[in-house]
């Protein structure tokens, strides 16, 4: 018993698994299914999937022109046919493949191909609807009315544009009306006098088109690959699909492409390769795709779409900064750590170009080993030129470097391009600046003068600093201290004041203060202050005298990266009204005396000789 | 160089020079000297800041910056020029107005000489055919 049940179950399963490929379905029709229209020459081929047609030869000399076609099925040669456009324009192979030649012109054969097959033609449009006696069902120009029920049938009256037809239907009966619709009675409920009916119509393909490209911006020297996706959203397969691609600028590699069939709810992707246009300013161009396909009856369906794509200029400049973070005081092989700037100039055109590249740095960066940040450059076709230079920072902080610019000429026009990204650089570290000054640059002997040392950490890292000053021989410290050690936080200052005195007249140069430091990153450095001059006279200078004191300021960081020299001329005494008046009187008297010499001498000579 | 400062200096020194020359011609040499000396000195005493600022205004630097030229220098140039004019005016006036020496002709002798010369010329003219 168990074996019987199991055998029955296996039989049922096998029954369901075997497709009813050859089972007749009222929705299918045995027709010559249109496979597509082709225009091929000698050596070319037309593909319908299982069948391939190759043109063996074309005889244009004969009247009418003729050709020999080779038929391949599943890549195996099967037969050859002599065709022309008149009496031999129809050829059938194996009762399932038909060729219909339309014309033979210019060495090309135009023909249509058909496959004899069962094709799903009728598609349900009005689902199962219940009708009782007298009830109407309207479908377009058609009206179906139940006039009555027989023993096993139902009587339906169909009216269409004044034509009235009455027919009896049993369960499962259907009728095709003008090849437009198929009316079917699904089931008749005799007890309730109800008829369940369905209406079918011929299916049709529906082509949906989409163009896909990954980025929207391309360089002019790269081929652009578009995926043109054709989807059949219709109810029957579409065959003989032809895709035509065109661009508003540039060139398409293969403007016409074919595919034999797209089933319902299936899609096929055509790959369209475009060579973009080459322009100095970059441009937008449009790819237009037109697709045409045919249903089983040879009716054509079409759709089109377009996509805009941006192509950059054929010249491009790129600016790279390394590293992104720099320590102000770190030494690498005896040199201060520097920012490496790399400018890459790309010429994507197929001709040589001469460009002028210009770059700018923030004020706090000093370029190394370059006279100016301008470079003329010759870039060969489809190649890249590179400029590299180094710059050292003098301040801490976050800096945004402006883009590099490039200038070139074409056809007497000047074009410019900027590097795309602004570079960002972060400079860290302690920046120790020391300044030394005197309360007076001119003093008398045994007169006190205060020396002030101001040490400022202008960086963004705390530092342990050590200040050590010294005085020249002949000067002694009579108050305060000339050294200090401790922590100096970022942004803070430390002042040291001490008093000196000397008994010796003359000019003294008080040397630079050396400040050595170690920041929190354990990076060491040192800084020097300016030097100052002290003039010592016998007595203190009185008001009214004119003395110019020159102060030379020299500031050096530990890495010898910055040297600033400034000279100030300061008048230490003011002009008074009496001083000026005295000066004017004495000047006048002097001039008078000098100018009087000549006439007085002449007067004396004349008086002595003639009088 | 500030063109307005140059024009202002030219104007002031021009007025000053004209005033001195007018005094020299219309009044006397002594008055010209007094005006020449005391006008600037009094101006300094009355308006020290303004006048000192004016006089110390630097117009240009000569010899690669080694020789500055300011209004003080220009005042001294004008003084020396005007002093020279006044002195030589006085000297020439004295020279031209001094008494004749023992070796020179008197006025009547000069007139007689001139008359004789004129008669000689007239007689020669009459002798012509």
XYZ file of C-alpha atoms in Angstrom:
740
model
C 0.000 0.000 0.000
C 2.785 2.360 0.958
C 4.605 1.623 -2.299
C 1.471 2.420 -4.287
C 0.978 5.759 -2.579
C 4.638 6.646 -3.101
C 4.474 5.660 -6.788
C 1.371 7.774 -7.274
C 3.011 10.735 -5.609
C 6.111 10.405 -7.810
C 3.916 10.195 -10.875
C 2.056 13.341 -9.890
C 5.345 15.178 -9.255
C 6.764 14.075 -12.612
C 3.533 15.125 -14.269
C 3.878 18.634 -12.859
C 7.574 18.847 -13.709
C 7.157 17.971 -17.370
C 6.375 21.198 -19.235
C 3.417 21.026 -21.505
C 5.444 22.449 -24.360
C 3.411 20.876 -27.006
C 0.111 21.242 -25.305
C -2.293 23.298 -27.278
C -3.404 26.565 -25.705
C -6.175 28.693 -27.139
C -3.962 31.772 -26.478
C -1.209 30.475 -28.742
C -1.249 30.494 -32.495
C 0.800 28.550 -34.924
C 2.132 31.327 -37.113
C 5.207 32.540 -38.936
C 6.708 34.649 -36.232
C 8.510 37.714 -37.440
C 12.200 37.619 -36.415
C 13.434 40.901 -37.788
C 14.499 42.788 -40.864
C 18.138 42.787 -41.943
C 20.358 44.564 -44.413
C 23.555 42.592 -44.836
C 26.329 42.285 -47.382
C 28.868 39.596 -48.271
C 30.604 38.260 -45.167
C 28.044 39.790 -42.849
C 25.498 37.867 -40.844
C 21.987 38.103 -39.524
C 21.330 36.397 -36.219
C 17.970 35.301 -34.871
C 19.296 33.266 -31.977
C 19.125 29.687 -33.211
C 19.370 30.546 -36.923
C 22.119 32.589 -38.541
C 22.114 33.750 -42.160
C 25.372 34.596 -43.912
C 25.628 36.161 -47.352
C 27.901 33.941 -49.406
C 27.861 35.969 -52.603
C 25.919 38.723 -54.269
C 25.577 38.918 -58.001
C 24.720 42.454 -58.974
C 25.445 41.805 -62.665
C 22.426 39.583 -63.255
C 18.880 40.706 -63.923
C 17.474 40.735 -61.390
C 20.410 40.830 -58.911
C 20.722 37.639 -56.940
C 22.516 36.285 -53.904
C 23.411 33.028 -52.229
C 22.484 32.762 -48.556
C 23.905 30.210 -46.159
C 21.704 28.970 -43.339
C 23.253 27.911 -40.020
C 21.265 26.373 -37.218
C 22.864 26.350 -33.781
C 26.179 27.294 -35.479
C 26.019 24.273 -37.814
C 25.741 24.781 -41.562
C 22.455 23.466 -42.856
C 21.644 24.712 -46.314
C 22.188 27.369 -48.955
C 19.582 29.271 -50.930
C 19.662 31.162 -54.161
C 17.520 34.245 -53.777
C 16.519 37.331 -55.694
C 13.929 40.003 -55.207
C 11.385 38.568 -57.634
C 10.277 34.970 -57.988
C 12.911 33.520 -55.673
C 12.264 35.909 -52.852
C 10.759 33.285 -50.521
C 12.805 30.387 -49.145
C 11.802 27.983 -46.364
C 14.106 25.697 -44.512
C 12.835 22.640 -42.688
C 9.288 23.993 -42.618
C 10.221 26.182 -39.699
C 12.454 28.951 -41.021
C 11.441 31.353 -43.760
C 13.397 34.036 -45.556
C 11.615 36.748 -47.426
C 13.942 38.852 -49.593
C 12.813 42.437 -50.030
C 15.546 43.818 -52.246
C 19.155 43.464 -53.349
C 20.797 46.847 -53.741
C 24.409 48.000 -53.658
C 25.712 44.544 -52.807
C 23.441 44.259 -49.789
C 20.515 41.956 -49.340
C 17.475 43.238 -47.501
C 15.364 40.462 -46.108
C 12.983 39.476 -43.338
C 13.128 36.282 -41.381
C 10.275 34.300 -39.884
C 10.150 31.224 -37.656
C 7.207 28.846 -37.733
C 6.172 28.410 -34.140
C 3.451 28.466 -31.593
C 3.398 31.976 -30.333
C 1.491 33.407 -27.417
C -0.690 35.938 -29.217
C -3.770 36.453 -27.060
C -3.373 38.161 -23.745
C -6.105 38.394 -21.142
C -7.532 41.861 -21.031
C -10.897 41.512 -19.287
C -10.669 38.965 -16.492
C -13.397 36.526 -15.663
C -16.733 38.344 -15.533
C -20.123 36.935 -14.585
C -23.030 37.583 -16.879
C -26.668 36.692 -16.398
C -29.505 36.862 -18.852
C -29.918 40.334 -20.299
C -26.689 41.607 -18.855
C -24.257 43.406 -21.133
C -20.471 43.495 -21.271
C -18.969 46.412 -23.144
C -15.445 46.220 -24.559
C -14.491 49.049 -26.889
C -16.846 49.008 -29.843
C -18.103 45.578 -28.862
C -21.090 44.797 -26.694
C -21.830 41.252 -25.492
C -25.286 40.476 -24.139
C -26.552 37.206 -22.709
C -29.876 36.505 -24.433
C -30.536 33.190 -22.795
C -29.284 29.832 -21.535
C -29.744 26.450 -23.217
C -29.170 23.026 -21.727
C -25.364 23.118 -22.057
C -24.860 26.428 -23.614
C -25.355 30.115 -23.337
C -26.574 32.361 -26.144
C -24.599 35.560 -26.528
C -25.404 38.451 -28.811
C -22.468 40.480 -30.011
C -23.043 43.897 -31.538
C -20.312 45.880 -33.203
C -20.962 49.101 -35.150
C -24.490 48.023 -36.029
C -23.582 44.434 -36.811
C -25.340 41.982 -34.548
C -24.281 38.349 -34.288
C -25.754 35.669 -32.086
C -23.788 32.575 -31.057
C -24.116 29.700 -28.680
C -21.205 28.955 -26.423
C -20.559 25.918 -24.324
C -18.069 25.850 -21.466
C -14.579 26.541 -22.832
C -15.791 27.848 -26.196
C -14.057 30.897 -27.647
C -14.239 32.969 -30.774
C -11.769 35.290 -32.482
C -13.419 38.402 -33.726
C -11.678 40.213 -36.619
C -8.285 39.165 -35.183
C -8.824 41.937 -32.685
C -10.304 40.225 -29.681
C -10.868 36.700 -28.439
C -14.111 36.108 -26.512
C -14.224 33.021 -24.322
C -16.808 31.480 -22.070
C -14.938 29.981 -19.159
C -17.775 28.281 -17.360
C -21.586 28.068 -17.403
C -23.435 27.657 -14.149
C -26.587 26.007 -15.269
C -28.319 26.172 -11.928
C -27.821 29.869 -11.400
C -27.981 30.715 -15.115
C -24.676 32.466 -15.026
C -21.946 32.626 -17.631
C -18.327 33.407 -16.741
C -16.593 35.071 -19.662
C -13.151 36.468 -20.483
C -11.912 38.785 -23.256
C -8.446 38.549 -24.713
C -6.673 40.864 -27.068
C -3.508 40.527 -29.104
C -0.414 41.203 -27.057
C 2.096 43.895 -27.862
C 5.605 44.688 -26.725
C 6.433 47.841 -24.794
C 9.994 49.072 -25.037
C 11.564 50.948 -22.143
C 14.925 52.561 -22.712
C 17.533 53.771 -20.227
C 21.101 55.046 -20.673
C 23.492 54.378 -17.807
C 26.987 55.762 -17.408
C 28.873 55.684 -14.144
C 30.249 59.202 -13.666
C 28.660 62.221 -15.278
C 31.972 63.960 -15.996
C 34.711 62.496 -18.191
C 38.132 63.475 -19.385
C 38.483 63.973 -23.132
C 41.102 61.238 -23.547
C 38.999 58.418 -22.097
C 36.434 56.429 -24.004
C 32.981 56.658 -22.478
C 31.123 53.415 -22.125
C 27.352 53.693 -21.894
C 25.022 50.872 -21.044
C 21.835 51.302 -23.020
C 19.294 49.042 -21.344
C 16.263 48.018 -23.392
C 13.494 46.423 -21.390
C 10.381 44.821 -22.754
C 7.507 45.725 -20.463
C 4.944 44.417 -22.947
C 2.972 41.232 -23.060
C 4.667 39.524 -26.016
C 8.324 39.216 -26.989
C 9.943 41.855 -29.164
C 12.215 40.758 -32.007
C 14.628 42.263 -34.458
C 15.701 44.990 -32.070
C 17.785 47.722 -33.672
C 19.541 50.327 -31.518
C 20.757 53.505 -33.231
C 23.060 55.737 -31.171
C 24.176 59.254 -32.074
C 26.013 62.058 -30.250
C 25.781 65.829 -30.589
C 29.598 66.075 -30.428
C 32.289 63.450 -30.589
C 31.970 60.052 -32.306
C 30.148 56.797 -31.622
C 32.155 53.620 -32.066
C 29.246 51.484 -33.360
C 26.226 53.569 -34.129
C 23.867 50.691 -35.094
C 23.531 47.488 -33.082
C 21.093 44.546 -33.353
C 19.681 41.954 -31.039
C 17.322 39.175 -32.005
C 14.749 39.002 -29.186
C 13.785 40.303 -25.772
C 11.151 38.285 -23.984
C 8.473 39.838 -21.803
C 9.791 41.421 -18.598
C 13.309 40.775 -19.828
C 15.964 43.311 -20.700
C 19.040 43.500 -22.852
C 21.985 45.852 -22.462
C 23.701 47.355 -25.485
C 27.177 48.753 -24.848
C 27.749 52.013 -26.711
C 31.284 53.386 -26.747
C 31.707 57.092 -27.439
C 34.882 59.063 -28.124
C 34.207 62.434 -26.467
C 34.978 65.802 -28.070
C 38.263 67.596 -27.298
C 37.771 71.272 -26.397
C 39.838 73.772 -24.377
C 36.986 74.741 -22.065
C 35.200 71.432 -21.767
C 31.709 70.902 -23.121
C 28.437 69.029 -22.720
C 27.288 66.612 -25.352
C 24.166 64.499 -25.700
C 23.957 60.818 -26.509
C 20.672 59.952 -28.212
C 19.548 56.342 -28.414
C 16.683 55.162 -30.640
C 15.443 51.606 -30.394
C 13.089 49.822 -32.746
C 11.631 46.328 -32.341
C 8.926 44.173 -33.927
C 6.183 41.943 -32.609
C 5.273 38.514 -33.965
C 3.308 40.087 -36.788
C 6.090 42.428 -37.943
C 4.531 45.553 -36.442
C 7.215 47.950 -35.301
C 7.529 49.582 -31.901
C 10.018 52.315 -31.067
C 11.282 54.400 -28.204
C 14.098 56.865 -27.706
C 15.957 58.574 -24.908
C 18.994 60.801 -24.439
C 21.611 61.549 -21.825
C 23.835 64.584 -21.375
C 27.461 64.097 -20.401
C 30.089 66.611 -19.350
C 33.593 66.435 -20.811
C 36.330 68.431 -19.129
C 38.925 70.614 -20.810
C 41.782 68.764 -22.455
C 44.146 70.582 -20.092
C 43.968 69.903 -16.376
C 46.118 70.786 -13.418
C 46.253 68.949 -10.143
C 47.858 70.131 -6.905
C 48.983 67.742 -4.186
C 50.369 68.628 -0.778
C 52.419 66.290 1.363
C 52.295 65.853 4.269
C 48.998 67.203 5.531
C 50.501 67.952 8.948
C 53.882 69.579 9.518
C 55.817 70.208 12.664
C 57.309 73.669 12.769
C 60.514 72.602 14.511
C 61.098 69.041 13.345
C 64.408 68.568 11.560
C 64.764 65.930 8.844
C 68.324 65.240 7.734
C 69.380 68.584 9.140
C 66.643 70.512 7.330
C 63.419 71.851 8.682
C 60.458 69.711 7.756
C 59.001 71.161 4.582
C 55.763 70.965 2.662
C 56.149 69.169 -0.667
C 53.955 70.719 -3.350
C 53.433 68.725 -6.534
C 51.710 70.264 -9.533
C 50.707 67.807 -12.239
C 49.686 69.226 -15.584
C 47.785 66.838 -17.844
C 47.518 67.358 -21.581
C 44.756 65.062 -22.796
C 44.731 66.436 -26.329
C 46.472 64.766 -29.242
C 48.796 67.744 -29.781
C 51.597 69.402 -27.839
C 50.843 72.375 -25.599
C 52.864 75.138 -23.922
C 51.470 76.301 -20.602
C 52.413 78.777 -17.909
C 51.827 77.393 -14.441
C 51.471 79.735 -11.484
C 51.113 78.899 -7.840
C 50.730 80.913 -4.658
C 51.647 80.253 -1.066
C 50.395 81.851 2.123
C 52.707 84.548 3.513
C 53.826 82.260 6.293
C 55.331 79.739 3.850
C 58.722 80.332 2.254
C 59.481 78.406 -0.945
C 62.858 76.664 -1.047
C 65.255 76.664 -3.998
C 62.854 78.372 -6.399
C 63.119 81.957 -7.593
C 59.437 82.391 -8.348
C 56.324 80.293 -8.361
C 55.860 80.537 -12.125
C 56.953 77.882 -14.559
C 56.643 77.630 -18.336
C 56.029 74.022 -19.344
C 55.870 72.113 -22.612
C 53.513 69.148 -22.380
C 53.499 66.549 -25.115
C 50.300 65.104 -26.499
C 48.426 62.867 -24.068
C 51.073 63.181 -21.380
C 51.604 64.729 -17.980
C 54.171 67.237 -16.759
C 55.075 67.586 -13.127
C 56.482 70.444 -11.039
C 57.684 69.848 -7.520
C 58.900 72.330 -4.969
C 59.249 72.608 -1.220
C 58.118 75.294 1.178
C 58.811 75.688 4.872
C 56.288 77.118 7.309
C 57.076 79.987 9.658
C 53.842 80.008 11.632
C 51.552 77.464 13.167
C 47.923 77.095 12.251
C 45.593 75.622 9.673
C 46.276 76.930 6.193
C 44.274 76.615 3.032
C 46.465 76.909 -0.013
C 44.803 78.485 -2.991
C 44.590 76.442 -6.194
C 47.358 76.556 -8.768
C 46.544 78.219 -12.074
C 47.521 77.346 -15.600
C 47.386 79.470 -18.727
C 47.746 78.444 -22.352
C 46.868 79.672 -25.786
C 45.015 78.074 -28.629
C 43.891 79.720 -31.855
C 44.960 83.148 -30.497
C 42.700 82.721 -27.471
C 44.038 82.474 -23.939
C 42.541 79.876 -21.656
C 42.897 79.352 -17.921
C 42.422 76.395 -15.650
C 42.574 75.966 -11.892
C 43.496 72.954 -9.864
C 40.326 71.463 -8.502
C 40.850 71.166 -4.775
C 42.084 73.631 -2.219
C 44.934 72.052 -0.296
C 44.817 72.133 3.469
C 47.904 72.024 5.641
C 48.115 71.984 9.394
C 51.316 73.314 10.970
C 51.951 72.425 14.598
C 54.658 73.224 17.073
C 55.974 75.809 19.479
C 57.143 79.074 17.915
C 59.320 80.901 20.375
C 60.001 84.560 19.600
C 62.390 86.551 21.797
C 62.701 90.329 21.842
C 65.324 92.329 23.700
C 65.046 96.035 24.450
C 66.589 98.722 26.668
C 64.823 101.339 28.726
C 67.198 103.859 27.084
C 69.754 103.404 24.352
C 71.793 106.413 25.444
C 72.909 106.729 29.042
C 75.636 108.364 31.016
C 78.295 106.517 32.916
C 77.114 104.996 36.178
C 73.573 105.461 35.030
C 71.153 102.494 35.338
C 69.395 101.021 32.333
C 66.831 98.210 32.312
C 67.176 95.334 29.882
C 63.806 93.743 29.036
C 63.551 90.336 27.410
C 60.095 89.296 26.186
C 59.750 85.670 25.127
C 56.474 84.734 23.428
C 55.216 81.326 22.360
C 53.344 82.116 19.150
C 52.858 78.434 18.331
C 50.100 76.008 19.249
C 52.148 73.694 21.508
C 53.362 74.297 25.053
C 57.126 74.288 25.474
C 59.750 73.993 28.179
C 62.023 76.939 27.542
C 65.437 77.991 28.827
C 66.388 81.682 28.534
C 70.025 82.572 28.969
C 71.353 86.090 28.373
C 74.810 87.561 28.851
C 76.294 91.047 29.002
C 79.507 92.212 27.345
C 82.691 92.929 29.264
C 82.595 96.301 30.988
C 78.901 96.101 31.858
C 77.700 94.681 35.122
C 74.302 93.505 36.287
C 73.212 95.394 39.382
C 69.669 94.006 39.742
C 67.397 91.215 38.470
C 68.372 87.979 36.766
C 69.399 87.320 33.183
C 68.137 83.728 32.927
C 64.910 81.742 33.349
C 63.648 78.196 32.784
C 60.099 76.929 32.817
C 56.974 76.049 30.889
C 55.635 78.552 28.396
C 52.109 77.744 27.279
C 50.998 78.310 23.696
C 50.065 81.945 23.182
C 51.625 83.184 26.427
C 54.666 85.380 27.091
C 57.414 85.624 29.686
C 59.170 88.884 30.594
C 62.601 89.131 32.201
C 63.938 92.478 33.356
C 67.361 93.164 34.794
C 69.342 96.345 35.388
C 72.830 97.043 34.110
C 75.356 99.818 34.655
C 78.766 100.708 33.330
C 81.497 103.165 34.117
C 83.015 103.003 30.710
C 82.091 105.379 27.886
C 81.524 104.108 24.368
C 79.270 101.970 22.261
C 78.267 98.533 23.518
C 76.533 95.783 21.618
C 74.330 93.674 23.866
C 74.210 90.265 22.151
C 71.189 88.200 21.190
C 69.369 86.171 23.824
C 69.363 82.469 23.099
C 66.138 80.657 23.987
C 66.245 76.887 23.727
C 63.022 74.915 24.023
C 61.432 71.476 23.901
C 57.765 71.307 22.978
C 55.202 68.736 24.129
C 55.968 66.562 21.124
C 59.576 66.327 22.388
C 60.790 68.346 19.435
C 63.708 70.597 20.298
C 64.519 73.990 18.883
C 66.100 77.298 19.685
C 65.472 80.928 18.964
C 67.580 84.076 19.026
C 66.393 87.541 19.879
C 67.581 90.797 18.374
C 70.768 92.467 19.556
C 70.665 96.030 20.881
C 73.232 98.840 21.030
C 73.928 100.957 24.057
C 75.679 104.320 23.825
C 77.353 105.451 27.025
C 78.485 109.089 27.320
C 80.254 110.925 30.110
C 77.061 112.612 31.208
C 73.461 112.015 30.579
C 72.149 113.489 27.311
C 70.357 116.803 27.724
C 67.139 117.648 26.022
C 67.566 119.577 22.811
C 70.463 117.640 21.417
C 69.959 115.496 18.400
C 70.996 111.914 18.556
C 69.959 109.201 16.276
C 69.974 105.721 17.649
C 69.940 102.848 15.322
C 68.443 99.638 16.562
C 69.117 96.564 14.587
C 66.640 93.758 15.050
C 67.607 90.253 14.140
C 65.244 87.391 14.881
C 66.194 83.835 14.110
C 64.377 80.631 14.753
C 66.184 77.497 15.645
C 66.085 76.245 12.083
C 67.425 79.475 10.612
C 64.323 79.832 8.541
C 63.470 83.458 9.074
C 65.667 86.510 9.217
C 64.109 89.911 9.546
C 66.304 92.977 9.709
C 64.794 96.349 10.382
C 66.366 99.689 11.034
C 64.662 102.435 13.010
C 65.977 105.922 13.186
C 64.695 107.723 16.264
C 65.228 111.351 17.095
C 65.895 111.621 20.816
C 65.752 115.426 21.091
C 63.176 117.882 19.777
C 63.779 121.179 18.010
C 62.716 124.173 20.123
C 61.643 127.568 18.860
C 64.655 129.266 20.404
C 66.976 126.679 19.017
C 65.583 127.197 15.545
C 65.623 130.959 15.883
C 69.225 130.863 17.069
C 70.139 128.568 14.248
C 68.496 130.930 11.758
C 70.218 133.997 13.189
C 73.600 132.323 13.179
C 73.055 131.045 9.655
C 72.030 134.484 8.484
C 75.047 136.063 10.130
C 77.340 133.496 8.607
C 75.924 134.013 5.141
C 76.104 137.767 5.542
C 79.716 137.609 6.589
C 80.706 135.324 3.756
C 78.890 137.324 1.095
C 80.191 140.629 2.438
C 83.815 139.595 1.966
C 83.889 140.318 -1.762
C 82.231 143.771 -1.819
C 84.117 144.926 1.293
C 87.387 143.846 -0.265
C 86.501 145.689 -3.459
C 85.482 148.745 -1.454
C 88.762 148.780 0.425
C 90.783 148.358 -2.771
C 88.907 151.104 -4.604
C 89.103 153.444 -1.593
C 92.867 152.983 -1.221
C 93.709 153.280 -4.913
C 91.434 156.075 -6.068
C 90.584 158.055 -2.959
C 57.711 114.007 -3.527
C 54.441 115.602 -2.601
C 53.522 118.081 -5.326
C 51.259 120.049 -2.973
C 54.086 120.514 -0.484
C 56.364 121.709 -3.301
C 53.754 124.173 -4.561
C 53.116 125.456 -1.032
C 56.852 125.943 -0.480
C 57.209 127.743 -3.818
C 54.314 129.997 -2.916
C 55.637 130.896 0.542
C 59.194 131.477 -0.608
C 57.975 133.419 -3.668
C 55.907 135.784 -1.509
C 58.850 136.163 0.863
C 61.273 136.982 -1.966
C 58.902 139.473 -3.597
C 58.374 141.178 -0.261
C 62.116 141.575 0.289
C 62.752 142.828 -3.252
C 59.864 145.270 -2.972
C 61.332 146.623 0.257
C 64.738 146.877 -1.400
C 63.406 148.859 -4.353
C 60.670 150.904 -2.745
C 62.018 151.516 0.754
C 65.666 150.804 1.478
C 68.268 148.116 1.679
C 68.224 148.121 5.455
C 64.468 147.510 5.535
C 64.922 144.662 3.084
C 67.548 143.077 5.298
C 65.375 143.484 8.369
C 62.382 141.909 6.623
C 64.557 139.143 5.253
C 65.925 138.204 8.652
C 63.125 138.870 11.076
C 60.096 137.604 9.196
C 61.268 133.955 9.412
C 62.675 134.343 12.912
C 59.495 135.926 14.255
C 57.431 133.316 12.498
C 59.383 130.591 14.286
C 58.910 132.301 17.621
C 55.187 132.922 17.093
C 54.214 129.591 15.468
C 57.074 127.257 16.283
C 55.382 123.936 15.464
C 53.980 125.035 12.136
C 57.094 126.844 10.962
C 59.504 124.149 12.130
C 57.374 121.535 10.436
C 57.418 123.654 7.292
C 61.147 124.310 7.394
C 62.064 120.724 8.131
C 59.899 119.300 5.323
C 62.188 117.245 3.125
C 61.737 117.676 -0.600
C 64.324 115.337 -1.981
C 67.498 113.434 -1.291
C 70.585 113.980 -3.376
C 73.687 111.841 -3.832
C 71.954 108.538 -3.097
C 70.280 109.893 0.006
C 73.337 111.415 1.563
C 72.260 115.041 0.996
C 68.727 115.815 2.093
C 67.170 119.030 0.782
C 64.469 120.555 2.943
C 62.930 123.990 3.320
C 65.689 125.047 5.715
C 68.161 124.674 2.906
C 65.937 126.537 0.497
C 65.576 129.380 3.014
C 69.366 129.555 3.276
C 69.694 129.591 -0.525
C 67.197 132.466 -0.753
C 68.903 134.337 2.054
C 72.292 134.057 0.416
C 70.879 135.204 -2.918
C 69.024 138.169 -1.462
C 71.974 139.144 0.742
C 74.162 139.102 -2.359
C 71.702 141.264 -4.292
C 71.428 143.805 -1.482
C 75.175 143.937 -0.853
C 76.119 144.379 -4.492
C 73.342 146.922 -4.998
C 74.815 148.964 -2.163
C 78.314 148.458 -3.436
C 77.508 149.475 -7.002
C 75.493 152.459 -5.799
C 78.457 153.584 -3.775
C 80.822 152.938 -6.633
C 78.805 154.832 -9.181
C 78.072 157.718 -6.856
C 81.628 158.181 -5.484
C 83.617 161.435 -6.177
C 86.030 161.589 -9.202
C 89.721 161.170 -8.595
C 92.613 163.568 -9.454
C 93.424 161.964 -12.781
C 89.864 162.220 -14.153
C 88.127 164.981 -16.311
C 85.671 167.459 -14.841
C 82.172 167.820 -16.175
C 82.912 170.997 -18.177
C 85.966 169.346 -19.693
C 83.879 166.344 -20.709
C 81.305 168.692 -22.269
C 84.006 170.602 -24.180
C 85.399 167.337 -25.505
C 81.968 166.204 -26.617
C 81.289 169.571 -28.349
C 84.646 169.459 -30.192
C 83.919 165.985 -31.402
C 80.489 167.034 -32.643
C 81.914 170.084 -34.513
C 84.513 167.881 -36.192
C 81.841 165.519 -37.393
C 79.657 168.374 -38.729
C 82.540 170.009 -40.645
C 83.368 166.736 -42.337
C 79.774 166.389 -43.366
C 79.753 169.908 -44.885
C 82.977 169.279 -46.861
C 81.331 166.502 -48.775
C 80.323 167.301 -52.376
